[in-house]
Amino acid sequence: MGATAHLGIKPGEYDKMIATLIPHYSQLLDAAAAAVDVVARTAPAVVDLGTGSGTLAQRIMRVRPRARLIGIDSDAAMLATATRRLGGNIQTIEENFERIPIPRCDVVSASFSLHHIPTGRRKAAVYKRCFQSLRPGGMFVSADCYLASSAIVQKRDREAWLTHLQHAYTRKKAESFLRTWAKEDVYFTLDREIELLKEAGFEVEVTWRKDSFAVLVGLK
């Protein structure tokens, strides 16, 4: 299922609406791009998994204007939005990134796309494929929701998410969002995600974190 169907919105509404749904959204993308700025070569080949409307890809272009971008997404409407945003700077592939080879590259990026992978086994397979696709010195970077290990902290973080949603929606609607997403989204703890990345071969850094949201970087 594409992002627009998952959220029940039109492609043109995505960029405006997503910030009302995801706490720290802009900060997360900026932090992911900042990690690329620190690590990546001058003109990297970047493969963006679940590229959506191209917001993370655009931020990467700001820090690496000579980057060569490939955006993979199964949602044709979102890829059209990404193409309008980035023009000829992005090559798009309409496909599920779990089903196709990841092109050889210097950076594999993702933002709020990997939590759609339902099992640890399948996520481990994706991470291994990411590692194999990267050239030596390459990097993986993902901005997403990663749960705390403690149930108490998870509860606090969930309440923080509800508080954010209530800036634009009622409490009832906010709780409905989280219940609906829980039927399709699978969030692992941050510790488990780090473990899976290390098992794939990466050296792992957490470059940004707030509540249940973080930027994870894997270095090859």
mmCIF file with all atom_site columns, C-alpha atoms in Angstrom:
data_model
loop_
_atom_site.group_PDB
_atom_site.id
_atom_site.type_symbol
_atom_site.label_atom_id
_atom_site.label_alt_id
_atom_site.label_comp_id
_atom_site.label_asym_id
_atom_site.label_entity_id
_atom_site.label_seq_id
_atom_site.pdbx_PDB_ins_code
_atom_site.Cartn_x
_atom_site.Cartn_y
_atom_site.Cartn_z
_atom_site.occupancy
_atom_site.B_iso_or_equiv
_atom_site.pdbx_formal_charge
_atom_site.auth_seq_id
_atom_site.auth_comp_id
_atom_site.auth_asym_id
_atom_site.auth_atom_id
_atom_site.pdbx_PDB_model_num
ATOM 1   C CA . MET A 1 1   ? 0.000   0.000   0.000   1.00 0.00 ? 1   MET A CA 1
ATOM 2   C CA . GLY A 1 2   ? 1.318   3.429   -0.949  1.00 0.00 ? 2   GLY A CA 1
ATOM 3   C CA . ALA A 1 3   ? 1.648   6.312   1.482   1.00 0.00 ? 3   ALA A CA 1
ATOM 4   C CA . THR A 1 4   ? -1.395  8.163   0.190   1.00 0.00 ? 4   THR A CA 1
ATOM 5   C CA . ALA A 1 5   ? -3.670  5.146   0.548   1.00 0.00 ? 5   ALA A CA 1
ATOM 6   C CA . HIS A 1 6   ? -2.145  4.302   3.924   1.00 0.00 ? 6   HIS A CA 1
ATOM 7   C CA . LEU A 1 7   ? -2.885  7.801   5.253   1.00 0.00 ? 7   LEU A CA 1
ATOM 8   C CA . GLY A 1 8   ? -6.136  8.262   3.342   1.00 0.00 ? 8   GLY A CA 1
ATOM 9   C CA . ILE A 1 9   ? -5.023  11.486  1.627   1.00 0.00 ? 9   ILE A CA 1
ATOM 10  C CA . LYS A 1 10  ? -4.407  12.825  -1.879  1.00 0.00 ? 10  LYS A CA 1
ATOM 11  C CA . PRO A 1 11  ? -0.819  13.153  -3.154  1.00 0.00 ? 11  PRO A CA 1
ATOM 12  C CA . GLY A 1 12  ? -1.068  16.946  -3.250  1.00 0.00 ? 12  GLY A CA 1
ATOM 13  C CA . GLU A 1 13  ? -2.022  17.013  0.429   1.00 0.00 ? 13  GLU A CA 1
ATOM 14  C CA . TYR A 1 14  ? 0.856   14.871  1.653   1.00 0.00 ? 14  TYR A CA 1
ATOM 15  C CA . ASP A 1 15  ? 3.543   17.458  2.367   1.00 0.00 ? 15  ASP A CA 1
ATOM 16  C CA . LYS A 1 16  ? 1.168   19.748  4.225   1.00 0.00 ? 16  LYS A CA 1
ATOM 17  C CA . MET A 1 17  ? -0.514  16.990  6.232   1.00 0.00 ? 17  MET A CA 1
ATOM 18  C CA . ILE A 1 18  ? 2.473   14.838  7.165   1.00 0.00 ? 18  ILE A CA 1
ATOM 19  C CA . ALA A 1 19  ? 3.872   17.442  9.558   1.00 0.00 ? 19  ALA A CA 1
ATOM 20  C CA . THR A 1 20  ? 0.580   17.405  11.472  1.00 0.00 ? 20  THR A CA 1
ATOM 21  C CA . LEU A 1 21  ? 0.858   13.621  11.829  1.00 0.00 ? 21  LEU A CA 1
ATOM 22  C CA . ILE A 1 22  ? 4.549   13.073  12.605  1.00 0.00 ? 22  ILE A CA 1
ATOM 23  C CA . PRO A 1 23  ? 6.230   14.927  15.500  1.00 0.00 ? 23  PRO A CA 1
ATOM 24  C CA . HIS A 1 24  ? 9.555   16.621  14.682  1.00 0.00 ? 24  HIS A CA 1
ATOM 25  C CA . TYR A 1 25  ? 9.097   15.772  11.001  1.00 0.00 ? 25  TYR A CA 1
ATOM 26  C CA . SER A 1 26  ? 11.165  18.593  9.562   1.00 0.00 ? 26  SER A CA 1
ATOM 27  C CA . GLN A 1 27  ? 13.875  18.189  12.208  1.00 0.00 ? 27  GLN A CA 1
ATOM 28  C CA . LEU A 1 28  ? 14.132  14.484  11.420  1.00 0.00 ? 28  LEU A CA 1
ATOM 29  C CA . LEU A 1 29  ? 14.640  15.059  7.707   1.00 0.00 ? 29  LEU A CA 1
ATOM 30  C CA . ASP A 1 30  ? 17.134  17.851  8.347   1.00 0.00 ? 30  ASP A CA 1
ATOM 31  C CA . ALA A 1 31  ? 19.069  15.547  10.701  1.00 0.00 ? 31  ALA A CA 1
ATOM 32  C CA . ALA A 1 32  ? 19.115  12.753  8.122   1.00 0.00 ? 32  ALA A CA 1
ATOM 33  C CA . ALA A 1 33  ? 20.429  15.148  5.466   1.00 0.00 ? 33  ALA A CA 1
ATOM 34  C CA . ALA A 1 34  ? 22.996  16.501  7.935   1.00 0.00 ? 34  ALA A CA 1
ATOM 35  C CA . ALA A 1 35  ? 24.309  12.962  8.433   1.00 0.00 ? 35  ALA A CA 1
ATOM 36  C CA . VAL A 1 36  ? 24.751  12.646  4.671   1.00 0.00 ? 36  VAL A CA 1
ATOM 37  C CA . ASP A 1 37  ? 26.583  15.979  4.678   1.00 0.00 ? 37  ASP A CA 1
ATOM 38  C CA . VAL A 1 38  ? 29.069  14.663  7.257   1.00 0.00 ? 38  VAL A CA 1
ATOM 39  C CA . VAL A 1 39  ? 29.749  11.270  5.692   1.00 0.00 ? 39  VAL A CA 1
ATOM 40  C CA . ALA A 1 40  ? 28.962  11.119  1.984   1.00 0.00 ? 40  ALA A CA 1
ATOM 41  C CA . ARG A 1 41  ? 31.309  11.815  -0.903  1.00 0.00 ? 41  ARG A CA 1
ATOM 42  C CA . THR A 1 42  ? 30.936  15.001  -2.969  1.00 0.00 ? 42  THR A CA 1
ATOM 43  C CA . ALA A 1 43  ? 28.793  13.537  -5.737  1.00 0.00 ? 43  ALA A CA 1
ATOM 44  C CA . PRO A 1 44  ? 27.168  10.437  -4.256  1.00 0.00 ? 44  PRO A CA 1
ATOM 45  C CA . ALA A 1 45  ? 24.778  8.047   -5.910  1.00 0.00 ? 45  ALA A CA 1
ATOM 46  C CA . VAL A 1 46  ? 21.787  8.012   -3.561  1.00 0.00 ? 46  VAL A CA 1
ATOM 47  C CA . VAL A 1 47  ? 19.032  5.403   -3.517  1.00 0.00 ? 47  VAL A CA 1
ATOM 48  C CA . ASP A 1 48  ? 15.983  6.597   -1.560  1.00 0.00 ? 48  ASP A CA 1
ATOM 49  C CA . LEU A 1 49  ? 13.744  3.709   -0.432  1.00 0.00 ? 49  LEU A CA 1
ATOM 50  C CA . GLY A 1 50  ? 10.041  4.574   -0.325  1.00 0.00 ? 50  GLY A CA 1
ATOM 51  C CA . THR A 1 51  ? 10.882  8.028   -1.629  1.00 0.00 ? 51  THR A CA 1
ATOM 52  C CA . GLY A 1 52  ? 7.301   9.310   -1.408  1.00 0.00 ? 52  GLY A CA 1
ATOM 53  C CA . SER A 1 53  ? 7.034   12.967  -2.369  1.00 0.00 ? 53  SER A CA 1
ATOM 54  C CA . GLY A 1 54  ? 10.819  13.346  -2.425  1.00 0.00 ? 54  GLY A CA 1
ATOM 55  C CA . THR A 1 55  ? 11.167  15.485  0.698   1.00 0.00 ? 55  THR A CA 1
ATOM 56  C CA . LEU A 1 56  ? 14.220  13.670  2.074   1.00 0.00 ? 56  LEU A CA 1
ATOM 57  C CA . ALA A 1 57  ? 15.762  13.428  -1.393  1.00 0.00 ? 57  ALA A CA 1
ATOM 58  C CA . GLN A 1 58  ? 15.343  17.183  -1.784  1.00 0.00 ? 58  GLN A CA 1
ATOM 59  C CA . ARG A 1 59  ? 17.114  17.833  1.512   1.00 0.00 ? 59  ARG A CA 1
ATOM 60  C CA . ILE A 1 60  ? 19.946  15.556  0.453   1.00 0.00 ? 60  ILE A CA 1
ATOM 61  C CA . MET A 1 61  ? 20.245  17.541  -2.774  1.00 0.00 ? 61  MET A CA 1
ATOM 62  C CA . ARG A 1 62  ? 20.659  20.721  -0.714  1.00 0.00 ? 62  ARG A CA 1
ATOM 63  C CA . VAL A 1 63  ? 23.739  19.333  1.038   1.00 0.00 ? 63  VAL A CA 1
ATOM 64  C CA . ARG A 1 64  ? 25.009  17.385  -1.990  1.00 0.00 ? 64  ARG A CA 1
ATOM 65  C CA . PRO A 1 65  ? 23.888  19.344  -5.109  1.00 0.00 ? 65  PRO A CA 1
ATOM 66  C CA . ARG A 1 66  ? 25.793  16.945  -7.378  1.00 0.00 ? 66  ARG A CA 1
ATOM 67  C CA . ALA A 1 67  ? 24.089  13.852  -5.975  1.00 0.00 ? 67  ALA A CA 1
ATOM 68  C CA . ARG A 1 68  ? 22.560  11.383  -8.410  1.00 0.00 ? 68  ARG A CA 1
ATOM 69  C CA . LEU A 1 69  ? 19.196  10.364  -6.975  1.00 0.00 ? 69  LEU A CA 1
ATOM 70  C CA . ILE A 1 70  ? 17.181  7.214   -7.531  1.00 0.00 ? 70  ILE A CA 1
ATOM 71  C CA . GLY A 1 71  ? 13.792  7.089   -5.809  1.00 0.00 ? 71  GLY A CA 1
ATOM 72  C CA . ILE A 1 72  ? 12.035  3.750   -5.379  1.00 0.00 ? 72  ILE A CA 1
ATOM 73  C CA . ASP A 1 73  ? 8.356   3.669   -4.430  1.00 0.00 ? 73  ASP A CA 1
ATOM 74  C CA . SER A 1 74  ? 5.325   1.549   -5.268  1.00 0.00 ? 74  SER A CA 1
ATOM 75  C CA . ASP A 1 75  ? 3.021   4.611   -5.289  1.00 0.00 ? 75  ASP A CA 1
ATOM 76  C CA . ALA A 1 76  ? 2.986   6.116   -8.785  1.00 0.00 ? 76  ALA A CA 1
ATOM 77  C CA . ALA A 1 77  ? 1.195   9.264   -7.656  1.00 0.00 ? 77  ALA A CA 1
ATOM 78  C CA . MET A 1 78  ? 3.834   9.974   -5.015  1.00 0.00 ? 78  MET A CA 1
ATOM 79  C CA . LEU A 1 79  ? 6.634   9.389   -7.517  1.00 0.00 ? 79  LEU A CA 1
ATOM 80  C CA . ALA A 1 80  ? 4.989   11.932  -9.801  1.00 0.00 ? 80  ALA A CA 1
ATOM 81  C CA . THR A 1 81  ? 5.065   14.397  -6.901  1.00 0.00 ? 81  THR A CA 1
ATOM 82  C CA . ALA A 1 82  ? 8.750   13.647  -6.321  1.00 0.00 ? 82  ALA A CA 1
ATOM 83  C CA . THR A 1 83  ? 9.477   14.236  -10.015 1.00 0.00 ? 83  THR A CA 1
ATOM 84  C CA . ARG A 1 84  ? 7.684   17.586  -9.925  1.00 0.00 ? 84  ARG A CA 1
ATOM 85  C CA . ARG A 1 85  ? 9.695   18.524  -6.843  1.00 0.00 ? 85  ARG A CA 1
ATOM 86  C CA . LEU A 1 86  ? 13.108  17.444  -8.144  1.00 0.00 ? 86  LEU A CA 1
ATOM 87  C CA . GLY A 1 87  ? 12.711  17.521  -11.912 1.00 0.00 ? 87  GLY A CA 1
ATOM 88  C CA . GLY A 1 88  ? 15.498  15.825  -13.799 1.00 0.00 ? 88  GLY A CA 1
ATOM 89  C CA . ASN A 1 89  ? 17.549  15.400  -10.627 1.00 0.00 ? 89  ASN A CA 1
ATOM 90  C CA . ILE A 1 90  ? 15.789  12.150  -9.712  1.00 0.00 ? 90  ILE A CA 1
ATOM 91  C CA . GLN A 1 91  ? 15.313  8.866   -11.536 1.00 0.00 ? 91  GLN A CA 1
ATOM 92  C CA . THR A 1 92  ? 12.230  7.053   -10.264 1.00 0.00 ? 92  THR A CA 1
ATOM 93  C CA . ILE A 1 93  ? 11.450  3.353   -10.097 1.00 0.00 ? 93  ILE A CA 1
ATOM 94  C CA . GLU A 1 94  ? 7.836   2.314   -9.466  1.00 0.00 ? 94  GLU A CA 1
ATOM 95  C CA . GLU A 1 95  ? 8.295   -0.859  -7.466  1.00 0.00 ? 95  GLU A CA 1
ATOM 96  C CA . ASN A 1 96  ? 8.341   -2.312  -3.960  1.00 0.00 ? 96  ASN A CA 1
ATOM 97  C CA . PHE A 1 97  ? 11.931  -1.939  -2.752  1.00 0.00 ? 97  PHE A CA 1
ATOM 98  C CA . GLU A 1 98  ? 11.763  -5.355  -1.081  1.00 0.00 ? 98  GLU A CA 1
ATOM 99  C CA . ARG A 1 99  ? 11.251  -7.010  -4.472  1.00 0.00 ? 99  ARG A CA 1
ATOM 100 C CA . ILE A 1 100 ? 13.952  -5.496  -6.659  1.00 0.00 ? 100 ILE A CA 1
ATOM 101 C CA . PRO A 1 101 ? 17.748  -5.231  -6.527  1.00 0.00 ? 101 PRO A CA 1
ATOM 102 C CA . ILE A 1 102 ? 18.986  -2.054  -4.870  1.00 0.00 ? 102 ILE A CA 1
ATOM 103 C CA . PRO A 1 103 ? 21.218  -0.232  -7.372  1.00 0.00 ? 103 PRO A CA 1
ATOM 104 C CA . ARG A 1 104 ? 24.921  0.182   -6.576  1.00 0.00 ? 104 ARG A CA 1
ATOM 105 C CA . CYS A 1 105 ? 25.303  3.411   -4.643  1.00 0.00 ? 105 CYS A CA 1
ATOM 106 C CA . ASP A 1 106 ? 27.067  5.496   -1.988  1.00 0.00 ? 106 ASP A CA 1
ATOM 107 C CA . VAL A 1 107 ? 24.014  6.284   0.148   1.00 0.00 ? 107 VAL A CA 1
ATOM 108 C CA . VAL A 1 108 ? 20.832  4.355   0.901   1.00 0.00 ? 108 VAL A CA 1
ATOM 109 C CA . SER A 1 109 ? 18.265  6.639   2.518   1.00 0.00 ? 109 SER A CA 1
ATOM 110 C CA . ALA A 1 110 ? 14.766  6.164   3.891   1.00 0.00 ? 110 ALA A CA 1
ATOM 111 C CA . SER A 1 111 ? 12.240  8.208   5.825   1.00 0.00 ? 111 SER A CA 1
ATOM 112 C CA . PHE A 1 112 ? 9.149   6.605   7.341   1.00 0.00 ? 112 PHE A CA 1
ATOM 113 C CA . SER A 1 113 ? 9.154   3.760   4.835   1.00 0.00 ? 113 SER A CA 1
ATOM 114 C CA . LEU A 1 114 ? 10.906  0.889   6.601   1.00 0.00 ? 114 LEU A CA 1
ATOM 115 C CA . HIS A 1 115 ? 8.286   0.547   9.351   1.00 0.00 ? 115 HIS A CA 1
ATOM 116 C CA . HIS A 1 116 ? 6.042   -1.021  6.718   1.00 0.00 ? 116 HIS A CA 1
ATOM 117 C CA . ILE A 1 117 ? 8.276   -4.106  6.755   1.00 0.00 ? 117 ILE A CA 1
ATOM 118 C CA . PRO A 1 118 ? 6.313   -6.469  9.031   1.00 0.00 ? 118 PRO A CA 1
ATOM 119 C CA . THR A 1 119 ? 8.934   -8.872  10.373  1.00 0.00 ? 119 THR A CA 1
ATOM 120 C CA . GLY A 1 120 ? 12.457  -8.789  11.712  1.00 0.00 ? 120 GLY A CA 1
ATOM 121 C CA . ARG A 1 121 ? 13.482  -11.450 9.207   1.00 0.00 ? 121 ARG A CA 1
ATOM 122 C CA . ARG A 1 122 ? 12.354  -9.370  6.245   1.00 0.00 ? 122 ARG A CA 1
ATOM 123 C CA . LYS A 1 123 ? 13.889  -6.198  7.673   1.00 0.00 ? 123 LYS A CA 1
ATOM 124 C CA . ALA A 1 124 ? 17.183  -8.024  8.243   1.00 0.00 ? 124 ALA A CA 1
ATOM 125 C CA . ALA A 1 125 ? 17.100  -9.075  4.581   1.00 0.00 ? 125 ALA A CA 1
ATOM 126 C CA . VAL A 1 126 ? 16.576  -5.473  3.464   1.00 0.00 ? 126 VAL A CA 1
ATOM 127 C CA . TYR A 1 127 ? 19.437  -4.252  5.637   1.00 0.00 ? 127 TYR A CA 1
ATOM 128 C CA . LYS A 1 128 ? 21.743  -6.922  4.219   1.00 0.00 ? 128 LYS A CA 1
ATOM 129 C CA . ARG A 1 129 ? 20.789  -5.917  0.683   1.00 0.00 ? 129 ARG A CA 1
ATOM 130 C CA . CYS A 1 130 ? 21.443  -2.268  1.551   1.00 0.00 ? 130 CYS A CA 1
ATOM 131 C CA . PHE A 1 131 ? 24.891  -3.170  2.866   1.00 0.00 ? 131 PHE A CA 1
ATOM 132 C CA . GLN A 1 132 ? 25.696  -5.203  -0.226  1.00 0.00 ? 132 GLN A CA 1
ATOM 133 C CA . SER A 1 133 ? 24.564  -2.403  -2.578  1.00 0.00 ? 133 SER A CA 1
ATOM 134 C CA . LEU A 1 134 ? 26.831  0.196   -0.959  1.00 0.00 ? 134 LEU A CA 1
ATOM 135 C CA . ARG A 1 135 ? 30.328  0.939   -2.138  1.00 0.00 ? 135 ARG A CA 1
ATOM 136 C CA . PRO A 1 136 ? 33.079  0.862   0.518   1.00 0.00 ? 136 PRO A CA 1
ATOM 137 C CA . GLY A 1 137 ? 32.739  3.943   2.722   1.00 0.00 ? 137 GLY A CA 1
ATOM 138 C CA . GLY A 1 138 ? 29.037  4.183   1.896   1.00 0.00 ? 138 GLY A CA 1
ATOM 139 C CA . MET A 1 139 ? 26.235  4.863   4.351   1.00 0.00 ? 139 MET A CA 1
ATOM 140 C CA . PHE A 1 140 ? 22.674  3.933   5.207   1.00 0.00 ? 140 PHE A CA 1
ATOM 141 C CA . VAL A 1 141 ? 20.489  6.587   6.851   1.00 0.00 ? 141 VAL A CA 1
ATOM 142 C CA . SER A 1 142 ? 16.902  6.258   8.055   1.00 0.00 ? 142 SER A CA 1
ATOM 143 C CA . ALA A 1 143 ? 14.554  8.647   9.829   1.00 0.00 ? 143 ALA A CA 1
ATOM 144 C CA . ASP A 1 144 ? 11.678  6.820   11.483  1.00 0.00 ? 144 ASP A CA 1
ATOM 145 C CA . CYS A 1 145 ? 9.896   5.803   14.668  1.00 0.00 ? 145 CYS A CA 1
ATOM 146 C CA . TYR A 1 146 ? 11.986  3.533   16.901  1.00 0.00 ? 146 TYR A CA 1
ATOM 147 C CA . LEU A 1 147 ? 10.505  2.395   20.184  1.00 0.00 ? 147 LEU A CA 1
ATOM 148 C CA . ALA A 1 148 ? 12.141  2.664   23.567  1.00 0.00 ? 148 ALA A CA 1
ATOM 149 C CA . SER A 1 149 ? 12.993  -0.620  25.275  1.00 0.00 ? 149 SER A CA 1
ATOM 150 C CA . SER A 1 150 ? 11.071  0.295   28.426  1.00 0.00 ? 150 SER A CA 1
ATOM 151 C CA . ALA A 1 151 ? 7.271   -0.013  28.464  1.00 0.00 ? 151 ALA A CA 1
ATOM 152 C CA . ILE A 1 152 ? 7.073   3.041   30.716  1.00 0.00 ? 152 ILE A CA 1
ATOM 153 C CA . VAL A 1 153 ? 9.046   5.163   28.256  1.00 0.00 ? 153 VAL A CA 1
ATOM 154 C CA . GLN A 1 154 ? 7.030   3.781   25.349  1.00 0.00 ? 154 GLN A CA 1
ATOM 155 C CA . LYS A 1 155 ? 3.861   4.952   27.089  1.00 0.00 ? 155 LYS A CA 1
ATOM 156 C CA . ARG A 1 156 ? 5.338   8.425   27.626  1.00 0.00 ? 156 ARG A CA 1
ATOM 157 C CA . ASP A 1 157 ? 6.419   8.635   23.987  1.00 0.00 ? 157 ASP A CA 1
ATOM 158 C CA . ARG A 1 158 ? 2.991   7.556   22.766  1.00 0.00 ? 158 ARG A CA 1
ATOM 159 C CA . GLU A 1 159 ? 1.414   10.315  24.862  1.00 0.00 ? 159 GLU A CA 1
ATOM 160 C CA . ALA A 1 160 ? 3.853   12.817  23.327  1.00 0.00 ? 160 ALA A CA 1
ATOM 161 C CA . TRP A 1 161 ? 2.728   11.672  19.865  1.00 0.00 ? 161 TRP A CA 1
ATOM 162 C CA . LEU A 1 162 ? -0.908  12.111  20.838  1.00 0.00 ? 162 LEU A CA 1
ATOM 163 C CA . THR A 1 163 ? -0.144  15.595  22.146  1.00 0.00 ? 163 THR A CA 1
ATOM 164 C CA . HIS A 1 164 ? 1.397   16.511  18.802  1.00 0.00 ? 164 HIS A CA 1
ATOM 165 C CA . LEU A 1 165 ? -1.607  15.174  16.893  1.00 0.00 ? 165 LEU A CA 1
ATOM 166 C CA . GLN A 1 166 ? -3.949  17.197  19.075  1.00 0.00 ? 166 GLN A CA 1
ATOM 167 C CA . HIS A 1 167 ? -2.442  20.418  17.733  1.00 0.00 ? 167 HIS A CA 1
ATOM 168 C CA . ALA A 1 168 ? -4.479  19.708  14.595  1.00 0.00 ? 168 ALA A CA 1
ATOM 169 C CA . TYR A 1 169 ? -7.015  17.029  15.580  1.00 0.00 ? 169 TYR A CA 1
ATOM 170 C CA . THR A 1 170 ? -9.280  16.063  18.456  1.00 0.00 ? 170 THR A CA 1
ATOM 171 C CA . ARG A 1 171 ? -8.089  13.558  21.062  1.00 0.00 ? 171 ARG A CA 1
ATOM 172 C CA . LYS A 1 172 ? -10.533 11.012  19.658  1.00 0.00 ? 172 LYS A CA 1
ATOM 173 C CA . LYS A 1 173 ? -9.211  11.495  16.115  1.00 0.00 ? 173 LYS A CA 1
ATOM 174 C CA . ALA A 1 174 ? -5.598  11.348  17.337  1.00 0.00 ? 174 ALA A CA 1
ATOM 175 C CA . GLU A 1 175 ? -6.191  8.023   19.079  1.00 0.00 ? 175 GLU A CA 1
ATOM 176 C CA . SER A 1 176 ? -7.965  6.746   15.972  1.00 0.00 ? 176 SER A CA 1
ATOM 177 C CA . PHE A 1 177 ? -4.910  7.554   13.849  1.00 0.00 ? 177 PHE A CA 1
ATOM 178 C CA . LEU A 1 178 ? -2.587  5.560   16.082  1.00 0.00 ? 178 LEU A CA 1
ATOM 179 C CA . ARG A 1 179 ? -4.974  2.595   16.262  1.00 0.00 ? 179 ARG A CA 1
ATOM 180 C CA . THR A 1 180 ? -5.370  2.526   12.477  1.00 0.00 ? 180 THR A CA 1
ATOM 181 C CA . TRP A 1 181 ? -1.646  2.805   11.769  1.00 0.00 ? 181 TRP A CA 1
ATOM 182 C CA . ALA A 1 182 ? -0.908  0.054   14.302  1.00 0.00 ? 182 ALA A CA 1
ATOM 183 C CA . LYS A 1 183 ? -2.746  -2.386  12.018  1.00 0.00 ? 183 LYS A CA 1
ATOM 184 C CA . GLU A 1 184 ? -0.188  -1.835  9.237   1.00 0.00 ? 184 GLU A CA 1
ATOM 185 C CA . ASP A 1 185 ? 2.948   -0.274  10.758  1.00 0.00 ? 185 ASP A CA 1
ATOM 186 C CA . VAL A 1 186 ? 5.468   -2.347  12.702  1.00 0.00 ? 186 VAL A CA 1
ATOM 187 C CA . TYR A 1 187 ? 7.851   -0.502  14.996  1.00 0.00 ? 187 TYR A CA 1
ATOM 188 C CA . PHE A 1 188 ? 10.835  -2.264  16.519  1.00 0.00 ? 188 PHE A CA 1
ATOM 189 C CA . THR A 1 189 ? 12.788  -0.985  19.489  1.00 0.00 ? 189 THR A CA 1
ATOM 190 C CA . LEU A 1 190 ? 15.791  1.182   18.738  1.00 0.00 ? 190 LEU A CA 1
ATOM 191 C CA . ASP A 1 191 ? 18.018  -1.478  20.288  1.00 0.00 ? 191 ASP A CA 1
ATOM 192 C CA . ARG A 1 192 ? 16.618  -4.152  17.969  1.00 0.00 ? 192 ARG A CA 1
ATOM 193 C CA . GLU A 1 193 ? 17.057  -1.961  14.892  1.00 0.00 ? 193 GLU A CA 1
ATOM 194 C CA . ILE A 1 194 ? 20.693  -1.326  15.833  1.00 0.00 ? 194 ILE A CA 1
ATOM 195 C CA . GLU A 1 195 ? 21.191  -5.055  16.320  1.00 0.00 ? 195 GLU A CA 1
ATOM 196 C CA . LEU A 1 196 ? 19.751  -5.841  12.888  1.00 0.00 ? 196 LEU A CA 1
ATOM 197 C CA . LEU A 1 197 ? 21.961  -3.239  11.213  1.00 0.00 ? 197 LEU A CA 1
ATOM 198 C CA . LYS A 1 198 ? 25.066  -4.567  12.951  1.00 0.00 ? 198 LYS A CA 1
ATOM 199 C CA . GLU A 1 199 ? 24.180  -8.101  11.906  1.00 0.00 ? 199 GLU A CA 1
ATOM 200 C CA . ALA A 1 200 ? 24.039  -6.836  8.321   1.00 0.00 ? 200 ALA A CA 1
ATOM 201 C CA . GLY A 1 201 ? 27.602  -5.564  8.677   1.00 0.00 ? 201 GLY A CA 1
ATOM 202 C CA . PHE A 1 202 ? 27.123  -1.888  9.517   1.00 0.00 ? 202 PHE A CA 1
ATOM 203 C CA . GLU A 1 203 ? 28.823  0.259   12.128  1.00 0.00 ? 203 GLU A CA 1
ATOM 204 C CA . VAL A 1 204 ? 25.854  2.068   13.663  1.00 0.00 ? 204 VAL A CA 1
ATOM 205 C CA . GLU A 1 205 ? 25.359  5.577   15.025  1.00 0.00 ? 205 GLU A CA 1
ATOM 206 C CA . VAL A 1 206 ? 22.220  7.288   16.363  1.00 0.00 ? 206 VAL A CA 1
ATOM 207 C CA . THR A 1 207 ? 22.735  10.844  15.170  1.00 0.00 ? 207 THR A CA 1
ATOM 208 C CA . TRP A 1 208 ? 19.437  12.353  16.362  1.00 0.00 ? 208 TRP A CA 1
ATOM 209 C CA . ARG A 1 209 ? 16.673  11.235  18.737  1.00 0.00 ? 209 ARG A CA 1
ATOM 210 C CA . LYS A 1 210 ? 13.615  12.733  20.404  1.00 0.00 ? 210 LYS A CA 1
ATOM 211 C CA . ASP A 1 211 ? 10.722  10.792  21.959  1.00 0.00 ? 211 ASP A CA 1
ATOM 212 C CA . SER A 1 212 ? 10.207  7.715   19.805  1.00 0.00 ? 212 SER A CA 1
ATOM 213 C CA . PHE A 1 213 ? 11.769  9.254   16.693  1.00 0.00 ? 213 PHE A CA 1
ATOM 214 C CA . ALA A 1 214 ? 15.378  8.970   15.616  1.00 0.00 ? 214 ALA A CA 1
ATOM 215 C CA . VAL A 1 215 ? 17.867  9.070   12.769  1.00 0.00 ? 215 VAL A CA 1
ATOM 216 C CA . LEU A 1 216 ? 19.919  5.888   12.408  1.00 0.00 ? 216 LEU A CA 1
ATOM 217 C CA . VAL A 1 217 ? 23.119  5.793   10.395  1.00 0.00 ? 217 VAL A CA 1
ATOM 218 C CA . GLY A 1 218 ? 24.909  2.655   9.262   1.00 0.00 ? 218 GLY A CA 1
ATOM 219 C CA . LEU A 1 219 ? 28.458  2.953   7.948   1.00 0.00 ? 219 LEU A CA 1
ATOM 220 C CA . LYS A 1 220 ? 30.137  0.460   5.620   1.00 0.00 ? 220 LYS A CA 1
#
